[in-house]
Coordinates of C-alpha atoms in Angstrom, one line a residue:
Chain A
X232 CA 16.7 -4.0 -12.1
X233 CA 14.9 -1.9 -14.7
X234 CA 13.2 -3.3 -17.7
X235 CA 15.3 -3.3 -20.9
X236 CA 15.3 0.0 -22.8
X237 CA 14.2 -1.9 -26.0
X238 CA 11.0 -2.7 -24.2
X239 CA 10.2 1.0 -23.9
X240 CA 11.5 1.8 -27.3
X241 CA 9.7 -0.9 -29.2
X242 CA 6.4 -0.1 -27.4
X243 CA 6.7 3.5 -28.6
X244 CA 7.2 2.3 -32.2
X245 CA 4.3 -0.1 -32.1
X246 CA 1.7 2.6 -31.6
X247 CA 3.4 4.8 -34.2
X248 CA 0.4 7.1 -34.9
X249 CA 0.0 8.4 -31.4
X250 CA 3.7 8.4 -31.0
X251 CA 4.0 10.7 -34.1
X252 CA 1.3 12.9 -32.8
X253 CA 3.0 13.3 -29.4
X254 CA 6.4 13.8 -31.0
X255 CA 5.0 16.6 -33.2
X256 CA 3.1 18.2 -30.3
X257 CA 6.2 18.4 -28.2
X258 CA 8.3 19.3 -31.2
X259 CA 6.1 22.3 -31.8
X260 CA 6.4 23.5 -28.2
X261 CA 10.2 23.2 -28.4
X262 CA 10.3 24.9 -31.8
X263 CA 8.5 27.9 -30.4
X264 CA 10.6 28.0 -27.3
X265 CA 13.9 27.7 -29.1
X266 CA 12.9 30.1 -31.8
X267 CA 11.8 32.9 -29.5
X268 CA 14.8 32.3 -27.3
X269 CA 17.1 32.4 -30.4
X270 CA 15.6 35.9 -31.2
X271 CA 16.6 37.1 -27.7
X272 CA 19.9 35.4 -28.1
X273 CA 20.4 37.1 -31.5
X274 CA 19.8 40.5 -29.9
X275 CA 22.1 39.7 -27.1
X276 CA 24.7 38.4 -29.4
X277 CA 24.5 41.5 -31.6
X278 CA 25.1 43.7 -28.5
X279 CA 27.7 41.4 -27.1
X280 CA 29.5 41.4 -30.4
X281 CA 29.9 45.2 -30.4
X282 CA 32.8 47.3 -29.3
X283 CA 36.6 47.3 -28.8
X284 CA 38.0 46.3 -25.4
X285 CA 40.5 49.2 -25.7
X286 CA 37.7 51.8 -25.9
X287 CA 35.9 53.7 -23.1
X288 CA 32.3 54.9 -23.8
X289 CA 31.3 58.1 -22.1
X290 CA 27.7 59.2 -21.8
X291 CA 25.7 61.5 -19.6
X292 CA 25.1 60.2 -16.1
X293 CA 21.6 58.8 -15.8
X294 CA 21.1 58.1 -19.5
X295 CA 20.4 54.6 -20.5
X296 CA 21.9 54.8 -23.9
X297 CA 24.0 57.0 -26.2
X298 CA 20.9 58.2 -28.1
X299 CA 19.4 59.5 -24.8
X300 CA 22.6 61.2 -23.7
X301 CA 23.7 64.8 -24.2
X302 CA 27.2 66.0 -23.4
X303 CA 28.5 69.6 -23.8
X304 CA 31.4 70.6 -26.0
X305 CA 33.1 72.0 -23.0
X306 CA 33.4 68.5 -21.5
X307 CA 35.1 67.3 -24.7
X308 CA 37.6 70.2 -24.5
X309 CA 38.6 69.2 -20.9
X310 CA 38.6 65.4 -21.3
X311 CA 40.7 65.3 -24.4
X312 CA 43.7 66.4 -22.3
X313 CA 43.4 63.6 -19.8
X314 CA 46.7 61.7 -19.8
X315 CA 44.8 58.3 -19.5
X316 CA 43.7 58.7 -23.1
X317 CA 45.9 57.2 -25.8
X318 CA 47.8 59.6 -28.2
X319 CA 48.3 59.0 -31.9
X320 CA 51.6 59.6 -33.7
X321 CA 50.8 63.3 -34.0
X322 CA 50.3 63.4 -30.2
X323 CA 46.6 64.0 -30.5
X324 CA 44.1 62.4 -28.0
X325 CA 42.4 59.4 -29.6
X326 CA 38.8 60.4 -28.7
X327 CA 35.7 60.8 -30.9
X328 CA 32.6 62.8 -30.1
X329 CA 29.5 61.4 -31.8
X330 CA 26.1 62.7 -32.3
X331 CA 23.1 60.3 -32.5
X332 CA 19.8 61.3 -34.1
X333 CA 16.7 59.3 -34.4
X334 CA 14.8 59.9 -37.7
X335 CA 11.6 58.4 -39.1
X336 CA 12.0 56.8 -42.5
X337 CA 9.9 54.7 -44.9
X338 CA 10.5 51.0 -45.1
X339 CA 10.4 49.2 -48.4
X340 CA 7.0 47.7 -47.4
X341 CA 5.5 51.2 -47.1
X342 CA 5.5 51.3 -43.3
X343 CA 7.7 53.7 -41.3
X344 CA 10.3 53.1 -38.6
X345 CA 12.9 55.0 -36.7
X346 CA 16.5 54.7 -37.8
X347 CA 19.5 55.7 -35.8
X348 CA 21.9 58.1 -37.6
X349 CA 25.4 58.4 -36.1
X350 CA 27.3 61.6 -36.8
X351 CA 30.8 60.3 -36.6
X352 CA 34.3 61.8 -37.0
X353 CA 37.2 60.2 -38.9
X354 CA 38.6 59.3 -35.5
X355 CA 35.4 57.6 -34.5
X356 CA 35.6 55.4 -37.6
X357 CA 39.2 54.4 -36.6
X358 CA 37.9 53.5 -33.2
X359 CA 35.4 51.1 -34.6
X360 CA 37.5 48.9 -36.9
X361 CA 34.8 46.2 -37.0
X362 CA 32.7 48.5 -39.3
X363 CA 33.6 48.0 -42.9
X364 CA 32.5 49.5 -46.1
X365 CA 31.0 46.8 -48.3
X366 CA 29.6 48.9 -51.2
X367 CA 30.1 52.4 -52.6
X368 CA 32.4 54.8 -50.7
X369 CA 32.6 56.6 -47.4
X370 CA 30.7 60.0 -47.1
X371 CA 32.5 63.3 -47.7
X372 CA 31.9 66.1 -45.1
X373 CA 29.7 68.9 -46.2
X374 CA 28.2 67.0 -49.1
X375 CA 25.0 65.7 -47.4
X376 CA 26.2 62.2 -47.9
X377 CA 25.4 59.2 -45.8
X378 CA 26.6 55.5 -45.5
X379 CA 23.8 53.1 -44.4
X380 CA 24.0 49.6 -43.0
X381 CA 23.7 47.0 -45.7
X382 CA 21.3 45.1 -43.5
X383 CA 19.1 48.2 -43.0
X384 CA 19.3 48.8 -46.8
X385 CA 17.4 45.6 -47.4
X386 CA 14.5 46.9 -45.2
X387 CA 14.3 50.6 -45.9
X388 CA 13.2 52.5 -49.1
X389 CA 15.8 54.7 -50.9
X390 CA 18.7 53.1 -49.1
X391 CA 20.3 51.7 -52.3
X392 CA 23.7 53.3 -53.2
X393 CA 22.9 56.4 -55.3
X394 CA 19.4 56.9 -54.0
X395 CA 18.6 59.8 -51.7
X396 CA 16.0 60.5 -49.0
X397 CA 14.9 63.6 -47.1
X398 CA 15.2 64.1 -43.4
X399 CA 15.9 67.1 -41.1
X400 CA 15.0 69.5 -43.9
X401 CA 17.9 68.1 -45.9
X402 CA 18.3 65.6 -48.7
X403 CA 20.9 62.9 -48.1
X404 CA 22.4 60.8 -50.8
X405 CA 23.4 57.2 -49.9
X406 CA 27.0 56.8 -51.1
X407 CA 27.8 53.5 -49.5
X408 CA 26.8 50.5 -47.4
X409 CA 28.5 49.5 -44.2
X410 CA 28.7 46.2 -42.5
X411 CA 29.1 45.9 -38.7
X412 CA 29.9 42.1 -38.8
X413 CA 26.8 41.2 -36.7
X414 CA 27.3 44.1 -34.3
X415 CA 24.9 46.8 -33.1
X416 CA 26.4 49.0 -35.9
X417 CA 24.4 47.0 -38.4
X418 CA 21.4 49.0 -37.2
X419 CA 23.0 52.4 -37.9
X420 CA 23.6 54.9 -40.7
X421 CA 26.8 57.0 -40.5
X422 CA 27.4 60.6 -41.6
X423 CA 29.8 63.3 -40.8
X424 CA 29.5 64.4 -37.2
X425 CA 29.7 68.2 -37.8
X426 CA 27.2 67.9 -40.7
X427 CA 24.9 65.9 -38.4
X428 CA 25.0 68.6 -35.7
X429 CA 24.4 71.3 -38.2
X430 CA 21.5 69.6 -40.1
X431 CA 19.7 68.5 -36.9
X432 CA 20.6 71.7 -35.0
X433 CA 22.4 69.9 -32.1
X434 CA 24.8 71.9 -30.0
X435 CA 25.6 69.0 -27.8
X436 CA 27.3 65.6 -28.4
X437 CA 25.6 62.3 -27.5
X438 CA 28.7 60.3 -26.5
X439 CA 32.5 60.3 -26.5
X440 CA 34.5 57.2 -27.3
X441 CA 38.1 57.2 -26.1
X442 CA 41.0 54.8 -26.7
X443 CA 43.2 53.9 -23.7
X444 CA 46.6 52.4 -24.0
X445 CA 46.1 49.6 -21.4
X446 CA 43.7 48.2 -18.8
X447 CA 45.2 50.2 -16.0
X448 CA 44.6 53.5 -17.9
X449 CA 41.0 52.3 -18.6
X450 CA 40.1 51.9 -14.9
X451 CA 41.9 55.2 -14.1
X452 CA 40.0 57.1 -16.8
X453 CA 36.7 55.6 -15.7
X454 CA 37.4 56.4 -12.1
X455 CA 38.5 59.9 -12.9
X456 CA 35.5 60.8 -15.0
X457 CA 33.0 59.2 -12.6
X458 CA 34.5 60.9 -9.6
X459 CA 34.8 64.4 -11.1
X460 CA 31.6 66.1 -10.1
X461 CA 31.9 68.8 -12.7
X462 CA 31.2 66.4 -15.5
X463 CA 28.2 64.4 -14.4
X464 CA 29.3 61.7 -16.9
X465 CA 29.2 57.9 -16.8
X466 CA 32.2 56.0 -18.3
X467 CA 32.5 52.3 -18.9
X468 CA 34.3 49.9 -21.3
X469 CA 32.7 50.1 -24.7
X470 CA 32.3 46.3 -24.7
X471 CA 30.5 46.4 -21.3
X472 CA 28.3 49.3 -22.4
X473 CA 27.0 47.3 -25.4
X474 CA 26.7 44.1 -23.4
X475 CA 24.3 45.8 -21.1
X476 CA 22.2 47.1 -24.0
X477 CA 20.0 44.0 -23.9
X478 CA 16.8 45.4 -22.6
X479 CA 15.1 44.6 -25.9
X480 CA 15.8 40.9 -25.4
X481 CA 14.1 40.7 -22.0
X482 CA 10.5 40.9 -23.1
X483 CA 11.2 38.4 -26.0
X484 CA 12.8 36.0 -23.5
X485 CA 9.7 36.5 -21.2
X486 CA 7.3 35.9 -24.1
X487 CA 9.3 32.8 -25.2
X488 CA 9.1 31.5 -21.7
X489 CA 5.5 32.3 -21.3
X490 CA 4.5 30.8 -24.6
X491 CA 6.6 27.7 -23.9
X492 CA 5.0 27.2 -20.5
X493 CA 1.5 27.7 -21.9
X494 CA 2.0 25.4 -24.8
X495 CA 3.8 22.9 -22.7
X496 CA 0.7 22.5 -20.6
X497 CA -1.1 21.3 -23.8
X498 CA 1.9 19.1 -24.6
X499 CA 1.9 17.6 -21.2
X500 CA -1.8 16.6 -21.6
X501 CA -1.0 15.2 -25.1
X502 CA 1.8 13.1 -23.7
X503 CA -0.5 12.1 -20.8
X504 CA -3.2 11.1 -23.2
X505 CA -0.8 9.0 -25.2
X506 CA 0.6 7.3 -22.2
X507 CA -2.8 6.7 -20.6
X508 CA -3.8 5.0 -23.8
X509 CA -0.5 3.1 -23.9
X510 CA -1.0 2.0 -20.3
X511 CA -4.6 1.1 -20.9
X512 CA -3.7 -1.1 -23.8
X513 CA -0.9 -2.8 -21.9
X514 CA -2.6 -3.4 -18.5
X515 CA -2.3 -7.2 -18.7
X516 CA 1.3 -6.9 -19.9
X517 CA 2.1 -4.7 -16.9
X518 CA 0.3 -7.3 -14.7
X519 CA 2.5 -10.0 -16.2
X520 CA 5.7 -8.1 -15.6
X521 CA 4.6 -7.7 -12.0
X522 CA 4.0 -11.4 -11.7
X523 CA 7.4 -12.2 -13.1
X524 CA 8.9 -10.2 -10.3
X525 CA 9.2 -6.6 -11.6
X526 CA 8.5 -4.1 -8.9
X527 CA 6.3 -1.1 -9.2
X528 CA 9.3 1.1 -9.5
X529 CA 10.5 -0.8 -12.6
X530 CA 7.2 -0.3 -14.3
X531 CA 7.2 3.4 -13.5
X532 CA 10.7 3.8 -14.8
X533 CA 10.0 1.9 -18.0
X534 CA 7.0 4.1 -18.7
X535 CA 8.8 7.3 -17.8
X536 CA 11.6 6.2 -20.1
X537 CA 9.1 5.7 -22.9
X538 CA 7.6 9.1 -22.4
X539 CA 11.0 10.7 -22.1
X540 CA 12.2 9.0 -25.3
X541 CA 9.1 10.3 -27.2
X542 CA 9.7 13.8 -25.8
X543 CA 13.4 13.7 -26.7
X544 CA 12.6 12.9 -30.3
X545 CA 10.0 15.7 -30.2
X546 CA 12.7 18.0 -28.8
X547 CA 15.1 17.1 -31.6
X548 CA 12.4 17.7 -34.2
X549 CA 11.7 21.1 -32.6
X550 CA 15.4 22.1 -32.4
X551 CA 16.0 21.0 -36.0
X552 CA 13.1 23.0 -37.2
X553 CA 14.2 26.0 -35.2
X554 CA 17.7 25.6 -36.5
X555 CA 16.5 26.3 -40.0
X556 CA 16.1 29.9 -38.9
X557 CA 19.6 30.2 -37.5
X558 CA 21.4 33.2 -39.0
X559 CA 18.2 34.5 -40.6
X560 CA 18.3 38.3 -40.3
X561 CA 15.3 40.1 -38.9
X562 CA 14.6 43.4 -37.1
X563 CA 12.6 44.8 -34.3
X564 CA 12.3 48.1 -32.4
X565 CA 15.0 48.4 -29.9
X566 CA 13.9 49.5 -26.4
X567 CA 17.2 51.3 -25.7
X568 CA 17.2 53.6 -28.8
X569 CA 13.6 53.2 -30.1
X570 CA 15.0 52.6 -33.5
X571 CA 15.0 49.6 -35.8
X572 CA 17.6 47.1 -34.7
X573 CA 18.8 44.4 -37.0
X574 CA 20.0 41.1 -35.7
X575 CA 20.1 37.4 -36.6
X576 CA 18.4 34.4 -35.0
X577 CA 21.0 32.6 -33.0
X578 CA 20.2 29.0 -32.2
X579 CA 23.1 28.4 -29.9
X580 CA 24.2 25.1 -28.4
X581 CA 23.0 26.1 -24.9
X582 CA 19.6 26.9 -26.4
X583 CA 19.4 23.5 -28.1
X584 CA 20.4 21.9 -24.8
X585 CA 17.7 23.9 -23.0
X586 CA 15.1 22.9 -25.6
X587 CA 16.0 19.2 -25.2
X588 CA 15.8 19.3 -21.4
X589 CA 12.5 21.2 -21.7
X590 CA 11.2 18.5 -24.0
X591 CA 12.2 15.7 -21.6
X592 CA 10.7 17.5 -18.6
X593 CA 7.4 17.8 -20.6
X594 CA 7.5 14.1 -21.5
X595 CA 8.2 13.0 -18.0
X596 CA 5.5 15.2 -16.5
X597 CA 3.0 13.9 -19.0
X598 CA 4.0 10.3 -18.3
X599 CA 4.2 10.5 -14.5
X600 CA 0.5 10.1 -13.6
X601 CA -0.2 7.2 -16.1
X602 CA 2.9 5.5 -14.9
X603 CA 1.9 5.7 -11.3
X604 CA -1.6 4.5 -12.1
X605 CA -0.2 1.5 -14.0
X606 CA 2.2 0.6 -11.2
X607 CA -0.6 0.8 -8.6
X608 CA -3.0 -1.6 -10.4
X609 CA -3.5 -4.8 -8.3
X610 CA -1.7 -7.7 -10.1
X611 CA -4.8 -9.8 -10.3
X612 CA -6.9 -7.0 -11.7
X613 CA -4.2 -6.2 -14.2
X614 CA -4.0 -9.8 -15.4
X615 CA -7.8 -9.9 -15.9
X616 CA -7.7 -6.9 -18.2
X617 CA -8.7 -7.6 -21.8
Chain B
X262 CA 9.2 -39.5 2.8
X263 CA 8.5 -36.9 0.1
X264 CA 9.2 -33.3 0.8
X265 CA 6.2 -31.0 1.3
X266 CA 6.6 -28.0 -1.0
X267 CA 3.3 -26.3 -0.3
X268 CA 1.5 -26.4 3.0
X269 CA -1.9 -24.7 3.2
X270 CA -3.5 -24.3 6.6
X271 CA -7.1 -23.1 7.1
X272 CA -7.0 -20.7 4.2
X273 CA -10.0 -18.5 3.6
X274 CA -10.6 -15.7 1.1
X275 CA -13.6 -13.5 1.2
X276 CA -14.2 -10.8 -1.4
X277 CA -16.4 -7.8 -0.7
X278 CA -18.7 -7.0 -3.6
X279 CA -20.4 -3.9 -2.5
X280 CA -22.3 -4.9 0.6
X281 CA -22.3 -8.6 -0.3
X282 CA -19.4 -10.8 0.9
X283 CA -18.4 -13.6 -1.4
X284 CA -16.5 -16.5 0.0
X285 CA -14.0 -17.8 -2.6
X286 CA -12.1 -20.1 -0.3
X287 CA -13.4 -21.5 3.0
X288 CA -11.0 -23.0 5.5
X289 CA -9.0 -25.0 3.0
X290 CA -6.0 -27.1 4.2
X291 CA -3.8 -29.0 1.8
X292 CA -0.2 -30.3 1.4
X293 CA 1.5 -30.5 -2.0
X294 CA 4.6 -32.6 -2.3
X295 CA 7.7 -32.1 -4.4
X296 CA 7.4 -33.4 -7.9
X297 CA 3.6 -33.6 -7.9
X298 CA 1.6 -32.6 -10.9
X299 CA -1.5 -31.3 -9.1
X300 CA -4.6 -30.3 -11.0
X301 CA -7.2 -28.0 -9.5
X302 CA -10.7 -28.6 -10.9
X303 CA -14.1 -27.4 -10.3
X304 CA -16.8 -25.2 -11.8
X305 CA -16.4 -21.4 -12.3
X306 CA -16.3 -19.6 -9.0
X307 CA -15.3 -22.7 -7.1
X308 CA -12.1 -20.9 -5.8
X309 CA -9.5 -22.9 -7.8
X310 CA -7.9 -19.8 -9.4
X311 CA -8.0 -18.0 -6.1
X312 CA -6.2 -20.8 -4.5
X313 CA -3.6 -20.9 -7.3
X314 CA -3.0 -17.1 -7.0
X315 CA -2.5 -17.3 -3.2
X316 CA 0.0 -20.2 -3.6
X317 CA 1.8 -18.2 -6.3
X318 CA 2.0 -15.0 -4.1
X319 CA -0.1 -12.8 -6.4
X320 CA -3.1 -12.7 -4.1
X321 CA -3.5 -12.6 -0.3
X322 CA -5.9 -14.7 1.9
X323 CA -8.3 -13.2 4.3
X324 CA -7.1 -15.7 6.9
X325 CA -5.0 -18.8 7.2
X326 CA -1.4 -19.6 6.2
X327 CA 0.2 -20.6 3.0
X328 CA 3.7 -22.0 3.4
X329 CA 5.8 -22.6 0.3
X330 CA 9.1 -24.4 1.1
X331 CA 8.5 -23.5 4.8
X332 CA 8.1 -19.8 4.1
X333 CA 4.8 -18.2 4.9
X334 CA 4.2 -16.1 1.8
X335 CA 1.2 -14.4 3.3
X336 CA 3.5 -12.5 5.6
X337 CA 5.7 -11.0 2.8
X338 CA 5.2 -7.4 1.7
X339 CA 4.7 -6.3 -1.9
X340 CA 8.4 -6.0 -2.8
X341 CA 9.4 -9.2 -1.0
X342 CA 6.7 -11.0 -2.8
X343 CA 7.9 -9.7 -6.1
X344 CA 11.4 -11.0 -5.4
X345 CA 10.1 -14.3 -4.1
X346 CA 7.9 -14.9 -7.1
X347 CA 10.9 -14.2 -9.4
X348 CA 13.1 -16.7 -7.6
X349 CA 10.6 -19.4 -6.7
X350 CA 7.6 -19.6 -9.0
X351 CA 7.1 -20.0 -12.7
X352 CA 3.8 -18.9 -14.3
X353 CA 1.9 -20.1 -17.2
X354 CA -1.2 -18.2 -18.2
X355 CA -4.2 -19.2 -20.3
X356 CA -3.6 -16.3 -22.6
X357 CA 0.2 -16.9 -22.8
X358 CA 0.9 -13.2 -21.7
X359 CA 4.0 -12.8 -23.7
X360 CA 5.2 -9.3 -24.3
X361 CA 4.3 -8.6 -27.9
X362 CA 7.3 -6.3 -28.7
X363 CA 9.9 -8.7 -27.4
X364 CA 11.1 -11.8 -29.3
X365 CA 10.8 -15.3 -27.8
X366 CA 14.3 -15.1 -26.6
X367 CA 13.8 -11.7 -24.9
X368 CA 10.5 -12.9 -23.4
X369 CA 12.2 -15.9 -21.8
X370 CA 15.0 -13.7 -20.6
X371 CA 12.8 -11.2 -18.8
X372 CA 12.7 -13.0 -15.4
X373 CA 16.5 -13.5 -15.6
X374 CA 17.1 -9.7 -16.0
X375 CA 16.1 -9.4 -12.3
X376 CA 18.9 -11.8 -11.3
X377 CA 22.7 -11.2 -10.9
X378 CA 23.5 -13.6 -13.8
X379 CA 25.8 -12.2 -16.5
X380 CA 24.8 -12.0 -20.1
X381 CA 26.4 -15.2 -21.3
X382 CA 24.8 -17.2 -18.5
X383 CA 21.5 -15.7 -19.2
X384 CA 21.8 -16.6 -22.9
X385 CA 22.8 -20.2 -22.0
X386 CA 19.8 -20.6 -19.7
X387 CA 17.3 -19.1 -22.2
X388 CA 18.6 -21.4 -24.9
X389 CA 18.3 -24.4 -22.6
X390 CA 14.7 -23.4 -21.6
X391 CA 13.8 -23.0 -25.3
X392 CA 15.4 -26.3 -26.1
X393 CA 13.3 -28.0 -23.4
X394 CA 10.1 -26.8 -25.0
X395 CA 11.4 -27.5 -28.5
X396 CA 11.5 -23.9 -29.8
X397 CA 15.2 -23.1 -30.0
X398 CA 14.8 -22.5 -33.7
X399 CA 12.1 -19.8 -33.0
X400 CA 14.0 -17.7 -30.5
X401 CA 14.2 -14.6 -32.7
X402 CA 10.5 -14.7 -33.6
X403 CA 8.0 -12.2 -32.1
X404 CA 4.9 -13.7 -30.4
X405 CA 2.7 -12.7 -33.4
X406 CA 4.9 -14.9 -35.6
X407 CA 4.3 -18.0 -33.5
X408 CA 1.2 -20.3 -33.3
X409 CA -0.8 -20.4 -30.1
X410 CA 0.8 -23.7 -29.0
X411 CA 4.3 -22.2 -29.7
X412 CA 3.4 -19.1 -27.7
X413 CA 2.4 -21.2 -24.8
X414 CA 5.6 -23.2 -25.0
X415 CA 7.6 -20.0 -25.0
X416 CA 5.6 -19.0 -21.8
X417 CA 6.5 -22.4 -20.3
X418 CA 10.2 -21.7 -21.1
X419 CA 9.9 -18.3 -19.4
X420 CA 8.4 -20.1 -16.4
X421 CA 11.3 -22.5 -16.3
X422 CA 14.2 -20.3 -17.0
X423 CA 14.8 -19.3 -13.3
X424 CA 14.7 -22.9 -12.4
X425 CA 11.9 -22.5 -9.8
X426 CA 10.7 -25.4 -7.7
X427 CA 7.1 -24.5 -8.3
X428 CA 5.3 -24.0 -11.7
X429 CA 1.8 -22.8 -11.6
X430 CA -0.5 -22.8 -14.7
X431 CA -3.9 -21.2 -14.9
X432 CA -5.8 -23.1 -17.6
X433 CA -2.8 -23.3 -19.9
X434 CA -4.7 -25.2 -22.6
X435 CA -7.8 -23.1 -22.6
X436 CA -6.9 -21.2 -25.7
X437 CA -5.3 -24.0 -27.6
X438 CA -6.4 -26.6 -30.2
X439 CA -6.3 -30.2 -29.0
X440 CA -3.0 -31.0 -30.6
X441 CA -1.2 -28.0 -29.1
X442 CA -2.9 -28.6 -25.8
X443 CA -1.5 -32.1 -25.8
X444 CA 2.0 -30.8 -26.5
X445 CA 1.8 -28.3 -23.7
X446 CA 0.4 -30.9 -21.2
X447 CA 3.2 -33.3 -22.1
X448 CA 5.8 -30.6 -21.4
X449 CA 4.3 -29.9 -18.0
X450 CA 4.1 -33.6 -17.2
X451 CA 7.7 -34.0 -18.2
X452 CA 8.7 -31.1 -15.9
X453 CA 7.1 -32.9 -13.0
X454 CA 8.3 -36.4 -13.8
X455 CA 11.8 -35.7 -15.1
X456 CA 12.8 -32.4 -13.6
X457 CA 11.1 -32.9 -10.3
X458 CA 9.2 -29.6 -10.5
X459 CA 6.0 -29.2 -8.5
X460 CA 3.4 -28.3 -11.1
X461 CA 0.0 -26.9 -10.0
X462 CA -2.5 -26.5 -12.9
X463 CA -6.0 -25.1 -12.9
X464 CA -8.2 -26.7 -15.5
X465 CA -11.8 -27.3 -16.5
X466 CA -10.9 -30.1 -18.8
X467 CA -10.9 -33.7 -17.4
X468 CA -8.7 -34.8 -20.3
X469 CA -6.1 -32.2 -19.2
X470 CA -6.4 -33.3 -15.6
X471 CA -5.5 -36.8 -16.7
X472 CA -1.9 -35.7 -17.3
X473 CA -1.5 -34.9 -13.6
X474 CA -0.6 -37.1 -10.8
X475 CA -3.2 -35.8 -8.4
X476 CA -6.5 -34.0 -8.8
X477 CA -8.3 -31.8 -6.4
X478 CA -11.9 -30.8 -6.9
X479 CA -13.2 -27.6 -5.3
X480 CA -16.8 -26.4 -5.1
X481 CA -18.0 -23.2 -3.4
X482 CA -14.5 -22.6 -1.9
X483 CA -14.2 -26.0 -0.3
X484 CA -12.2 -29.1 -1.1
X485 CA -14.6 -31.7 -2.4
X486 CA -12.4 -34.4 -3.6
X487 CA -8.6 -35.2 -3.5
X488 CA -7.6 -38.2 -5.6
X489 CA -4.5 -39.7 -7.2
X490 CA -4.6 -39.9 -11.0
X491 CA -3.6 -43.1 -12.8
X492 CA -0.5 -42.5 -14.8
X493 CA -1.2 -41.6 -18.4

């Protein structure tokens, strides 16, 4: 039978100074781990939160994103007559051809960054109902007007409603702010599609977005476009398209993992130091327990439990600290579009669980050697310890 | 005829200290009967503590046999010895060796946690053991809240709580004032006389030895004198 948990718990409390140091050390590691993973989760959440399951995204075959895709106007003329595409009350195909342009604009802090401009038709706006106007009004075609993301507006200069900025040899006036409700559209500025093509001298479209009436029509449309060798186009569900746009998250996840592992080595040694000291101070106590009939295994388990408890508290501290950032909006350069992407830290329950498990693993690894050493001490020698 | 609880046959213990070999016990043979209060006396290095440790199953002889209740404890492995100690031997140490973070009650309960007894039975036994040593009213005190004599009495309660036949005590009064020492010795004497426990105590102090029923003197690892003690 194992030693009572209160034995491990009270021993951890008795040497509270080293306990606090260990808890904070492990807490810091878990904080960094959870925070960086929450950045990646935020990016993934933003991508995963984008799109309508009834829409099909069509881009050029081989392109990794809309912004890197070019599709001819001839393709649009042919595809719009496909019977798999839904029709509106007027019998017109519900399909939008968008133009995406990357422009370099000044941030509020004086630095510069790329911003994604989406030239969008009225139908394109209908196809993206999650985008709402939260300030000002929508742009009017032919007026050099633009609606910017409210989240980008907090980061870029001249993005307040009524202000204007110059790009593509034209001056655009910001007439409104849009909100993509935590989606990838929060990292875009919208203007009229024809105006966008004209200002930026684009003869081609970047992508088509088509509405289908049902799931059967979606798979038929995708199969038809993919198999038609004239087009050289790639079609997939809009939701799937955005879900796969998580390349930016990968290096952050990698960095998070790398930093966590590097720091955890330090934390393991900190825990080991604490537990070696604890074992050293309790050598005679451990000898006594062995004399009373406790087996080596019981001593190892009690010490591992003690280390795991310390680490768990450290894990909770790290998770609570990281949670303070949950929902905080930040931005980075997206690797798909090379533009500023806005997203929120997402400290999700699975991340918290990972952080706590990680902490306990660190605690157990740090305690294992001292625990084994304690259990292997000859009883007589342990009893003679001062 | 009284029952022999401990039978020691040709027991030797040789320690290697570097290249030098130190003989702690040299061909010792001895019988200890049930209910005896045996004191082991002798100068430092005479082998008395080594003998006690071998009888209690926390050390192993170089040669010879040590039978406790007809079981040769020298043949048990580490885990078997741990179980055997828990069920058959109660220990009292010079430095009390209570677990500082556990209360008197919890300290006394420790050996019982290794048994199959349920919680209420464990509680009953712990209370009884603390009653015997006169500390039932101190059961929720931590060791640091007790005097040295009280700590040692808690240690005696811990030694008794599994109801072992054998109680071993290694200089149990060495760290106590004379009044507390007397209290502890009387408890040990009572265990031997009234509860029929076999008590083996190592001591330097002839006054302490006077509480026993039999006294053995060792010197250089050999039995020098084995004598009955007049009842005190």
